Amino acid sequence: MKLLIVEDDRMLNDGITLSLKADADAILQACTLAEAEKLFAEGVDLVILDINLPDAPIRTVYGVGYVWEKQEKSL
């Protein structure tokens, strides 16, 4: 399974990655929505997403809607 962790707090991002390392074939890390967009385009099985990213235009549930929109376009 290929995971994408999107969390702007680097220490928390690294901690989540470390915790899930044994359960995933690959873990991609992003600290901004811009980074996440590039990595998401490579194809992932699961996204763990901080919904309060500093570069997200709307800091509520924007990230979740964004992921669904991208997933529908890739099908």
PDB file of C-alpha atoms in Angstrom, residues 24-54:
ATOM      1  CA  ALA A  24       3.006   0.315   4.082  1.00  0.00           C
ATOM      2  CA  ASP A  25       5.051  -0.494   1.008  1.00  0.00           C
ATOM      3  CA  ALA A  26       5.812   3.197   0.498  1.00  0.00           C
ATOM      4  CA  ILE A  27       5.088   6.371   2.434  1.00  0.00           C
ATOM      5  CA  LEU A  28       5.216   9.765   0.768  1.00  0.00           C
ATOM      6  CA  GLN A  29       5.404  12.914   2.895  1.00  0.00           C
ATOM      7  CA  ALA A  30       4.229  16.433   2.120  1.00  0.00           C
ATOM      8  CA  CYS A  31       4.174  19.541   4.306  1.00  0.00           C
ATOM      9  CA  THR A  32       2.130  21.751   1.974  1.00  0.00           C
ATOM     10  CA  LEU A  33      -0.843  21.334  -0.299  1.00  0.00           C
ATOM     11  CA  ALA A  34       1.393  22.165  -3.270  1.00  0.00           C
ATOM     12  CA  GLU A  35       3.741  19.297  -2.392  1.00  0.00           C
ATOM     13  CA  ALA A  36       0.780  16.993  -1.817  1.00  0.00           C
ATOM     14  CA  GLU A  37      -0.680  17.774  -5.256  1.00  0.00           C
ATOM     15  CA  LYS A  38       2.533  16.652  -6.961  1.00  0.00           C
ATOM     16  CA  LEU A  39       2.790  13.456  -4.938  1.00  0.00           C
ATOM     17  CA  PHE A  40      -0.933  12.672  -5.252  1.00  0.00           C
ATOM     18  CA  ALA A  41      -0.562  12.749  -9.042  1.00  0.00           C
ATOM     19  CA  GLU A  42       1.841   9.793  -8.773  1.00  0.00           C
ATOM     20  CA  GLY A  43      -1.008   7.678  -7.416  1.00  0.00           C
ATOM     21  CA  VAL A  44      -1.562   6.691  -3.807  1.00  0.00           C
ATOM     22  CA  ASP A  45      -3.822   4.236  -2.001  1.00  0.00           C
ATOM     23  CA  LEU A  46      -4.463   6.267   1.137  1.00  0.00           C
ATOM     24  CA  VAL A  47      -4.094   9.922   2.146  1.00  0.00           C
ATOM     25  CA  ILE A  48      -3.722  11.055   5.748  1.00  0.00           C
ATOM     26  CA  LEU A  49      -4.528  14.735   5.492  1.00  0.00           C
ATOM     27  CA  ASP A  50      -4.180  17.679   7.846  1.00  0.00           C
ATOM     28  CA  ILE A  51      -7.213  19.819   7.013  1.00  0.00           C
ATOM     29  CA  ASN A  52      -5.578  23.010   8.291  1.00  0.00           C
ATOM     30  CA  LEU A  53      -2.640  23.493   5.917  1.00  0.00           C
ATOM     31  CA  PRO A  54      -0.995  26.923   5.672  1.00  0.00           C
TER      32      PRO A  54
END
